[in-house]
Every structure is written in C-alpha cells, then in structure tokens.
Amino acid sequence: QVHLVESGGGSVQAEGSLRLSCAVSGSPVTRGCMGWFRQAPGKEREWVANIFSGSNAHYRDSVKGRFTISQDNAKNTLDLQMNKLKPDATAMYYCAAGSGWCPDKRSYNPWGQGTQVTVSS
C-alpha cells in the first residue's frame, strides 16, 4: 500500500552536504513514525532521525545540529538535509514508515530501497 523511494545519495568530501529525499506514495500517513536509517557493510542498520506524529523531530546524538529531517507536504516527500558530513556517515540510507518506538528499526514497515552515501576524508 505504502511505497517509498529514496534519492539524492552520492559521493561528497568531508564537511560537504547532501540532501536525501524519500518519495512517499499510497495511503497518507498522519500519525506514527517516518524515519531515516543507515547501514554500513557488516554493521547493523541504525536509526538516524525520525518525525513522530507528523511534527516531532528526533535525531541520534552524533548527527544533532548537522542533520535536519523534514516532510514536504507539497511534494509528498520525507527529506534529510545532511550538513558537515563525516566519513563515518558512509552507508546505505533508507527511509521507512511505521509506528511504535520510532528509534527502533523493528517499528518500521515498509522500507525504501536505499540510496548510497559515501563521504571521503
């Protein structure tokens, strides 16, 4: 029913910026979790940021002040502005929709296909 497609990934140098977008189609989501996660090779998928109940934004400590999650109602997208990127941000980034405890990846279904972000030092 709900489909998500990420875009905007790429390769940047440290301290650079990228803006990821997640196109959302299907039934509108008016409550619950809309989130961004990332997964590096050999690592667990980890929570990056989410919006709860359409307005409350939360971030993992390591990206606070540098990343901004937002919803663009006109474009039906979930966006992630990433500034001052560090090499440890290199990962496949996924958007997802769900409900429950938003920082927990188990709260989400469905997921997008992912978009690769590579940050060089």
Short mmCIF file of N, CA, C and O in Angstrom, two decimals:
data_model
loop_
_atom_site.label_atom_id
_atom_site.label_comp_id
_atom_site.label_asym_id
_atom_site.label_seq_id
_atom_site.Cartn_x
_atom_site.Cartn_y
_atom_site.Cartn_z
N GLN A 1 0.83 -1.20 0.00
CA GLN A 1 0.00 0.00 0.00
C GLN A 1 0.86 1.26 0.00
O GLN A 1 0.68 2.14 -0.84
N VAL A 2 1.78 1.36 0.96
CA VAL A 2 2.68 2.50 1.05
C VAL A 2 4.01 2.12 0.41
O VAL A 2 4.59 1.09 0.73
N HIS A 3 4.48 2.98 -0.50
CA HIS A 3 5.76 2.76 -1.17
C HIS A 3 6.66 3.95 -0.93
O HIS A 3 6.20 5.10 -0.91
N LEU A 4 7.94 3.68 -0.76
CA LEU A 4 8.92 4.71 -0.50
C LEU A 4 10.11 4.51 -1.42
O LEU A 4 10.60 3.39 -1.59
N VAL A 5 10.58 5.60 -2.01
CA VAL A 5 11.71 5.56 -2.93
C VAL A 5 12.68 6.67 -2.58
O VAL A 5 12.33 7.85 -2.67
N GLU A 6 13.90 6.29 -2.19
CA GLU A 6 14.92 7.26 -1.82
C GLU A 6 15.66 7.77 -3.05
O GLU A 6 15.81 7.06 -4.04
N SER A 7 16.17 8.98 -2.93
CA SER A 7 17.03 9.56 -3.95
C SER A 7 17.92 10.61 -3.30
O SER A 7 17.69 11.00 -2.15
N GLY A 8 18.93 11.05 -4.01
CA GLY A 8 19.78 12.13 -3.54
C GLY A 8 21.13 11.71 -3.01
O GLY A 8 21.94 12.57 -2.66
N GLY A 9 21.38 10.41 -2.92
CA GLY A 9 22.67 9.96 -2.44
C GLY A 9 23.77 10.26 -3.44
O GLY A 9 23.52 10.63 -4.58
N GLY A 10 25.00 10.11 -2.98
CA GLY A 10 26.14 10.37 -3.83
C GLY A 10 27.42 10.38 -3.04
O GLY A 10 27.45 9.97 -1.88
N SER A 11 28.48 10.85 -3.67
CA SER A 11 29.80 10.92 -3.05
C SER A 11 30.16 12.37 -2.80
O SER A 11 30.06 13.21 -3.71
N VAL A 12 30.57 12.66 -1.57
CA VAL A 12 30.98 14.00 -1.20
C VAL A 12 32.22 13.94 -0.33
O VAL A 12 32.54 12.90 0.25
N GLN A 13 32.91 15.04 -0.24
CA GLN A 13 34.05 15.14 0.65
C GLN A 13 33.59 15.49 2.05
O GLN A 13 32.50 16.02 2.26
N ALA A 14 34.41 15.16 3.03
CA ALA A 14 34.12 15.53 4.40
C ALA A 14 33.84 17.02 4.50
O ALA A 14 34.47 17.83 3.83
N GLU A 15 32.88 17.36 5.35
CA GLU A 15 32.40 18.72 5.56
C GLU A 15 31.42 19.17 4.48
O GLU A 15 30.87 20.27 4.57
N GLY A 16 31.18 18.32 3.50
CA GLY A 16 30.21 18.63 2.47
C GLY A 16 28.78 18.33 2.91
O GLY A 16 28.53 17.89 4.03
N SER A 17 27.84 18.55 1.99
CA SER A 17 26.42 18.38 2.29
C SER A 17 25.72 17.56 1.23
O SER A 17 26.13 17.55 0.05
N LEU A 18 24.68 16.87 1.64
CA LEU A 18 23.79 16.17 0.74
C LEU A 18 22.37 16.31 1.26
O LEU A 18 22.17 16.41 2.47
N ARG A 19 21.43 16.28 0.35
CA ARG A 19 20.03 16.27 0.73
C ARG A 19 19.37 15.03 0.15
O ARG A 19 19.31 14.87 -1.07
N LEU A 20 18.89 14.16 1.02
CA LEU A 20 18.20 12.96 0.61
C LEU A 20 16.70 13.20 0.60
O LEU A 20 16.18 13.91 1.46
N SER A 21 16.03 12.60 -0.36
CA SER A 21 14.59 12.70 -0.43
C SER A 21 13.98 11.31 -0.53
O SER A 21 14.56 10.41 -1.13
N CYS A 22 12.83 11.15 0.07
CA CYS A 22 12.09 9.90 0.05
C CYS A 22 10.70 10.20 -0.46
O CYS A 22 9.91 10.86 0.22
N ALA A 23 10.41 9.74 -1.66
CA ALA A 23 9.08 9.92 -2.24
C ALA A 23 8.12 8.90 -1.64
O ALA A 23 8.39 7.70 -1.68
N VAL A 24 7.03 9.38 -1.09
CA VAL A 24 6.06 8.53 -0.41
C VAL A 24 4.78 8.48 -1.22
O VAL A 24 4.21 9.52 -1.56
N SER A 25 4.32 7.28 -1.52
CA SER A 25 3.06 7.10 -2.21
C SER A 25 2.21 6.08 -1.46
O SER A 25 2.71 5.31 -0.64
N GLY A 26 0.91 6.08 -1.76
CA GLY A 26 -0.01 5.20 -1.07
C GLY A 26 -0.85 5.97 -0.08
O GLY A 26 -1.03 7.18 -0.20
N SER A 27 -1.38 5.26 0.88
CA SER A 27 -2.25 5.89 1.86
C SER A 27 -1.50 6.93 2.67
O SER A 27 -0.37 6.69 3.10
N PRO A 28 -2.11 8.09 2.89
CA PRO A 28 -1.44 9.13 3.67
C PRO A 28 -1.15 8.67 5.10
O PRO A 28 -1.93 7.94 5.70
N VAL A 29 -0.02 9.13 5.62
CA VAL A 29 0.36 8.86 6.99
C VAL A 29 0.18 10.13 7.80
O VAL A 29 0.85 11.14 7.52
N THR A 30 -0.70 10.08 8.78
CA THR A 30 -0.98 11.26 9.60
C THR A 30 -0.49 11.11 11.03
O THR A 30 -0.55 12.06 11.80
N ARG A 31 -0.01 9.94 11.38
CA ARG A 31 0.49 9.70 12.71
C ARG A 31 1.55 8.61 12.65
O ARG A 31 1.74 7.95 11.63
N GLY A 32 2.25 8.42 13.76
CA GLY A 32 3.27 7.39 13.83
C GLY A 32 4.64 7.91 13.44
O GLY A 32 4.95 9.09 13.59
N CYS A 33 5.48 7.01 12.92
CA CYS A 33 6.88 7.30 12.65
C CYS A 33 7.19 7.37 11.17
O CYS A 33 6.79 6.51 10.41
N MET A 34 7.94 8.39 10.79
CA MET A 34 8.57 8.46 9.49
C MET A 34 10.06 8.66 9.78
O MET A 34 10.42 9.61 10.46
N GLY A 35 10.90 7.75 9.30
CA GLY A 35 12.28 7.77 9.73
C GLY A 35 13.31 7.53 8.65
O GLY A 35 13.00 7.02 7.56
N TRP A 36 14.54 7.90 8.97
CA TRP A 36 15.72 7.61 8.17
C TRP A 36 16.65 6.72 8.97
O TRP A 36 16.93 6.99 10.15
N PHE A 37 17.13 5.67 8.33
CA PHE A 37 18.10 4.76 8.91
C PHE A 37 19.27 4.62 7.96
O PHE A 37 19.17 4.97 6.78
N ARG A 38 20.38 4.10 8.45
CA ARG A 38 21.52 3.85 7.59
C ARG A 38 22.20 2.55 7.99
O ARG A 38 22.12 2.12 9.13
N GLN A 39 22.86 1.95 7.02
CA GLN A 39 23.53 0.69 7.26
C GLN A 39 24.83 0.63 6.46
O GLN A 39 24.81 0.72 5.23
N ALA A 40 25.93 0.50 7.16
CA ALA A 40 27.23 0.31 6.54
C ALA A 40 27.50 -1.18 6.41
O ALA A 40 26.95 -1.99 7.15
N PRO A 41 28.37 -1.58 5.47
CA PRO A 41 28.68 -3.01 5.30
C PRO A 41 29.15 -3.65 6.60
O PRO A 41 30.02 -3.12 7.29
N GLY A 42 28.57 -4.79 6.93
CA GLY A 42 28.94 -5.50 8.13
C GLY A 42 28.39 -4.93 9.42
O GLY A 42 28.71 -5.44 10.49
N LYS A 43 27.57 -3.89 9.32
CA LYS A 43 27.02 -3.25 10.51
C LYS A 43 25.50 -3.41 10.56
O LYS A 43 24.86 -3.70 9.55
N GLU A 44 24.95 -3.24 11.75
CA GLU A 44 23.52 -3.25 11.91
C GLU A 44 22.93 -1.95 11.36
O GLU A 44 23.57 -0.90 11.38
N ARG A 45 21.70 -2.05 10.89
CA ARG A 45 21.01 -0.86 10.45
C ARG A 45 20.72 0.01 11.68
O ARG A 45 20.20 -0.46 12.68
N GLU A 46 21.08 1.28 11.60
CA GLU A 46 20.95 2.16 12.74
C GLU A 46 20.05 3.36 12.44
O GLU A 46 20.02 3.87 11.32
N TRP A 47 19.36 3.78 13.46
CA TRP A 47 18.47 4.92 13.38
C TRP A 47 19.25 6.21 13.23
O TRP A 47 20.27 6.41 13.90
N VAL A 48 18.81 7.07 12.35
CA VAL A 48 19.42 8.37 12.14
C VAL A 48 18.52 9.48 12.67
O VAL A 48 18.95 10.31 13.46
N ALA A 49 17.28 9.49 12.22
CA ALA A 49 16.33 10.53 12.61
C ALA A 49 14.93 10.07 12.28
O ALA A 49 14.73 9.18 11.46
N ASN A 50 13.96 10.70 12.92
CA ASN A 50 12.57 10.41 12.59
C ASN A 50 11.69 11.59 12.94
O ASN A 50 12.07 12.47 13.71
N ILE A 51 10.52 11.58 12.35
CA ILE A 51 9.45 12.50 12.73
C ILE A 51 8.33 11.67 13.29
O ILE A 51 7.88 10.70 12.67
N PHE A 52 7.87 12.03 14.48
CA PHE A 52 6.79 11.33 15.15
C PHE A 52 5.52 12.17 15.09
O PHE A 52 5.54 13.36 15.35
N SER A 53 4.42 11.51 14.74
CA SER A 53 3.11 12.15 14.66
C SER A 53 3.11 13.39 13.76
O SER A 53 2.38 14.34 14.00
N GLY A 54 3.96 13.36 12.75
CA GLY A 54 3.95 14.38 11.73
C GLY A 54 4.67 15.67 12.04
O GLY A 54 4.82 16.51 11.14
N SER A 55 5.15 15.84 13.28
CA SER A 55 5.73 17.13 13.62
C SER A 55 6.94 17.09 14.55
O SER A 55 7.74 18.03 14.54
N ASN A 56 7.09 16.04 15.33
CA ASN A 56 8.15 16.00 16.33
C ASN A 56 9.39 15.29 15.79
O ASN A 56 9.36 14.08 15.54
N ALA A 57 10.46 16.04 15.61
CA ALA A 57 11.69 15.51 15.04
C ALA A 57 12.66 15.07 16.12
O ALA A 57 12.82 15.75 17.14
N HIS A 58 13.33 13.94 15.89
CA HIS A 58 14.31 13.40 16.82
C HIS A 58 15.51 12.89 16.04
O HIS A 58 15.38 12.40 14.92
N TYR A 59 16.70 13.00 16.65
CA TYR A 59 17.94 12.66 15.99
C TYR A 59 18.85 11.85 16.91
O TYR A 59 18.84 12.04 18.13
N ARG A 60 19.65 10.99 16.32
CA ARG A 60 20.68 10.35 17.11
C ARG A 60 21.71 11.41 17.48
O ARG A 60 21.91 12.39 16.75
N ASP A 61 22.36 11.22 18.62
CA ASP A 61 23.24 12.25 19.15
C ASP A 61 24.33 12.67 18.17
O ASP A 61 24.68 13.85 18.09
N SER A 62 24.86 11.73 17.42
CA SER A 62 26.01 12.01 16.57
C SER A 62 25.69 12.92 15.38
O SER A 62 26.61 13.45 14.76
N VAL A 63 24.42 13.12 15.08
CA VAL A 63 24.06 13.98 13.95
C VAL A 63 23.31 15.23 14.37
O VAL A 63 23.00 16.08 13.51
N LYS A 64 23.04 15.39 15.64
CA LYS A 64 22.32 16.56 16.11
C LYS A 64 23.06 17.84 15.74
O LYS A 64 24.27 17.94 15.92
N GLY A 65 22.33 18.81 15.24
CA GLY A 65 22.91 20.07 14.84
C GLY A 65 23.43 20.10 13.43
O GLY A 65 23.73 21.17 12.90
N ARG A 66 23.55 18.92 12.79
CA ARG A 66 24.07 18.83 11.43
C ARG A 66 23.06 18.28 10.44
O ARG A 66 23.10 18.64 9.26
N PHE A 67 22.16 17.42 10.90
CA PHE A 67 21.14 16.83 10.04
C PHE A 67 19.79 17.42 10.39
O PHE A 67 19.51 17.73 11.56
N THR A 68 18.93 17.55 9.39
CA THR A 68 17.58 18.04 9.59
C THR A 68 16.61 17.16 8.82
O THR A 68 16.74 17.01 7.61
N ILE A 69 15.65 16.58 9.52
CA ILE A 69 14.62 15.79 8.89
C ILE A 69 13.38 16.65 8.72
O ILE A 69 13.05 17.46 9.59
N SER A 70 12.70 16.49 7.61
CA SER A 70 11.52 17.29 7.35
C SER A 70 10.58 16.56 6.40
O SER A 70 10.98 15.64 5.69
N GLN A 71 9.34 16.98 6.42
CA GLN A 71 8.33 16.48 5.49
C GLN A 71 7.86 17.61 4.61
O GLN A 71 7.53 18.70 5.11
N ASP A 72 7.86 17.37 3.31
CA ASP A 72 7.40 18.35 2.34
C ASP A 72 6.03 17.89 1.86
O ASP A 72 5.93 16.97 1.04
N ASN A 73 4.99 18.51 2.37
CA ASN A 73 3.64 18.08 2.03
C ASN A 73 3.30 18.30 0.56
O ASN A 73 2.57 17.51 -0.03
N ALA A 74 3.82 19.36 -0.03
CA ALA A 74 3.54 19.65 -1.43
C ALA A 74 4.12 18.59 -2.36
O ALA A 74 3.52 18.24 -3.37
N LYS A 75 5.29 18.07 -2.02
CA LYS A 75 5.96 17.07 -2.85
C LYS A 75 5.75 15.64 -2.36
O LYS A 75 6.20 14.70 -3.02
N ASN A 76 5.10 15.48 -1.23
CA ASN A 76 4.92 14.16 -0.62
C ASN A 76 6.26 13.45 -0.43
O ASN A 76 6.44 12.30 -0.85
N THR A 77 7.18 14.14 0.20
CA THR A 77 8.49 13.57 0.44
C THR A 77 8.90 13.70 1.90
O THR A 77 8.45 14.60 2.61
N LEU A 78 9.73 12.79 2.32
CA LEU A 78 10.43 12.86 3.59
C LEU A 78 11.88 13.14 3.25
O LEU A 78 12.51 12.38 2.52
N ASP A 79 12.41 14.24 3.77
CA ASP A 79 13.74 14.69 3.38
C ASP A 79 14.71 14.65 4.55
O ASP A 79 14.32 14.73 5.71
N LEU A 80 15.98 14.52 4.21
CA LEU A 80 17.04 14.56 5.21
C LEU A 80 18.16 15.43 4.68
O LEU A 80 18.86 15.04 3.75
N GLN A 81 18.30 16.61 5.25
CA GLN A 81 19.39 17.50 4.91
C GLN A 81 20.57 17.15 5.79
O GLN A 81 20.47 17.18 7.02
N MET A 82 21.70 16.82 5.19
CA MET A 82 22.88 16.40 5.91
C MET A 82 24.00 17.39 5.63
O MET A 82 24.47 17.50 4.50
N ASN A 83 24.42 18.09 6.66
CA ASN A 83 25.49 19.07 6.55
C ASN A 83 26.70 18.63 7.34
O ASN A 83 26.60 17.81 8.26
N LYS A 84 27.85 19.19 6.99
CA LYS A 84 29.10 18.90 7.68
C LYS A 84 29.30 17.39 7.82
O LYS A 84 29.56 16.87 8.91
N LEU A 85 29.19 16.70 6.71
CA LEU A 85 29.27 15.25 6.71
C LEU A 85 30.65 14.75 7.10
O LEU A 85 31.66 15.36 6.77
N LYS A 86 30.66 13.63 7.79
CA LYS A 86 31.88 12.97 8.22
C LYS A 86 32.00 11.62 7.53
O LYS A 86 31.00 11.03 7.13
N PRO A 87 33.22 11.09 7.41
CA PRO A 87 33.39 9.79 6.75
C PRO A 87 32.57 8.67 7.40
O PRO A 87 32.17 7.74 6.69
N ASP A 88 32.32 8.75 8.70
CA ASP A 88 31.55 7.69 9.34
C ASP A 88 30.07 7.72 8.96
O ASP A 88 29.31 6.84 9.39
N ALA A 89 29.66 8.71 8.18
CA ALA A 89 28.30 8.73 7.66
C ALA A 89 28.14 7.88 6.40
O ALA A 89 27.03 7.75 5.89
N THR A 90 29.23 7.31 5.90
CA THR A 90 29.18 6.47 4.72
C THR A 90 28.33 5.23 4.98
O THR A 90 28.63 4.45 5.88
N ALA A 91 27.26 5.08 4.21
CA ALA A 91 26.33 3.98 4.43
C ALA A 91 25.25 4.03 3.36
O ALA A 91 25.14 5.00 2.60
N MET A 92 24.46 2.98 3.32
CA MET A 92 23.23 3.00 2.56
C MET A 92 22.16 3.60 3.45
O MET A 92 21.99 3.16 4.59
N TYR A 93 21.46 4.59 2.95
CA TYR A 93 20.43 5.27 3.72
C TYR A 93 19.05 4.84 3.26
O TYR A 93 18.77 4.81 2.06
N TYR A 94 18.21 4.53 4.23
CA TYR A 94 16.86 4.04 3.97
C TYR A 94 15.83 4.91 4.65
O TYR A 94 16.02 5.32 5.80
N CYS A 95 14.74 5.18 3.98
CA CYS A 95 13.59 5.78 4.63
C CYS A 95 12.56 4.70 4.90
O CYS A 95 12.54 3.65 4.25
N ALA A 96 11.71 4.96 5.89
CA ALA A 96 10.74 3.96 6.28
C ALA A 96 9.57 4.62 7.01
O ALA A 96 9.68 5.73 7.52
N ALA A 97 8.47 3.89 7.05
CA ALA A 97 7.27 4.32 7.76
C ALA A 97 6.87 3.25 8.75
O ALA A 97 7.01 2.05 8.48
N GLY A 98 6.35 3.67 9.89
CA GLY A 98 5.94 2.70 10.89
C GLY A 98 5.24 3.34 12.07
O GLY A 98 4.76 4.47 11.99
N SER A 99 5.21 2.60 13.16
CA SER A 99 4.58 3.09 14.38
C SER A 99 5.21 2.39 15.57
O SER A 99 5.81 1.33 15.44
N GLY A 100 5.05 3.01 16.74
CA GLY A 100 5.63 2.46 17.94
C GLY A 100 6.79 3.31 18.44
O GLY A 100 6.73 4.54 18.41
N TRP A 101 7.86 2.64 18.88
CA TRP A 101 9.05 3.33 19.33
C TRP A 101 9.89 3.66 18.11
O TRP A 101 10.58 2.80 17.55
N CYS A 102 9.88 4.91 17.70
CA CYS A 102 10.43 5.29 16.40
C CYS A 102 11.93 5.02 16.21
O CYS A 102 12.33 4.73 15.09
N PRO A 103 12.78 5.12 17.24
CA PRO A 103 14.20 4.82 17.01
C PRO A 103 14.50 3.34 16.77
O PRO A 103 15.63 3.00 16.43
N ASP A 104 13.54 2.47 16.96
CA ASP A 104 13.72 1.03 16.79
C ASP A 104 13.35 0.63 15.37
O ASP A 104 12.22 0.83 14.94
N LYS A 105 14.31 0.07 14.63
CA LYS A 105 14.04 -0.31 13.25
C LYS A 105 12.92 -1.34 13.13
O LYS A 105 12.28 -1.45 12.08
N ARG A 106 12.68 -2.08 14.20
CA ARG A 106 11.61 -3.07 14.19
C ARG A 106 10.22 -2.45 14.18
O ARG A 106 9.24 -3.16 13.96
N SER A 107 10.14 -1.14 14.38
CA SER A 107 8.86 -0.45 14.35
C SER A 107 8.40 -0.10 12.94
O SER A 107 7.29 0.39 12.78
N TYR A 108 9.26 -0.35 11.94
CA TYR A 108 9.00 0.14 10.59
C TYR A 108 8.69 -0.95 9.59
O TYR A 108 9.36 -2.00 9.55
N ASN A 109 7.74 -0.68 8.78
CA ASN A 109 7.37 -1.47 7.61
C ASN A 109 6.31 -0.69 6.85
O ASN A 109 5.25 -0.39 7.42
N PRO A 110 6.56 -0.24 5.64
CA PRO A 110 7.62 -0.71 4.73
C PRO A 110 8.89 0.13 4.77
O PRO A 110 8.97 1.10 5.52
N TRP A 111 9.83 -0.27 3.93
CA TRP A 111 11.11 0.40 3.74
C TRP A 111 11.33 0.74 2.28
O TRP A 111 10.81 0.08 1.39
N GLY A 112 12.11 1.78 2.05
CA GLY A 112 12.55 2.08 0.70
C GLY A 112 13.70 1.18 0.30
O GLY A 112 14.16 0.33 1.07
N GLN A 113 14.18 1.36 -0.93
CA GLN A 113 15.24 0.50 -1.46
C GLN A 113 16.63 0.96 -1.08
O GLN A 113 17.60 0.21 -1.23
N GLY A 114 16.75 2.18 -0.60
CA GLY A 114 18.03 2.70 -0.16
C GLY A 114 18.72 3.57 -1.19
O GLY A 114 18.53 3.41 -2.39
N THR A 115 19.53 4.49 -0.71
CA THR A 115 20.38 5.31 -1.56
C THR A 115 21.74 5.44 -0.89
O THR A 115 21.84 5.66 0.31
N GLN A 116 22.80 5.26 -1.68
CA GLN A 116 24.15 5.19 -1.13
C GLN A 116 24.72 6.58 -0.89
O GLN A 116 24.64 7.47 -1.75
N VAL A 117 25.32 6.75 0.28
CA VAL A 117 26.04 7.97 0.63
C VAL A 117 27.48 7.59 0.95
O VAL A 117 27.73 6.71 1.77
N THR A 118 28.42 8.24 0.28
CA THR A 118 29.83 8.00 0.51
C THR A 118 30.52 9.32 0.82
O THR A 118 30.43 10.27 0.04
N VAL A 119 31.19 9.37 1.97
CA VAL A 119 31.87 10.58 2.40
C VAL A 119 33.36 10.28 2.49
O VAL A 119 33.78 9.41 3.25
N SER A 120 34.16 10.98 1.71
CA SER A 120 35.59 10.76 1.69
C SER A 120 36.30 11.79 2.57
O SER A 120 35.84 12.93 2.73
N SER A 121 37.43 11.38 3.13
CA SER A 121 38.20 12.25 4.00
C SER A 121 39.28 12.99 3.23
O SER A 121 39.55 12.70 2.06
#
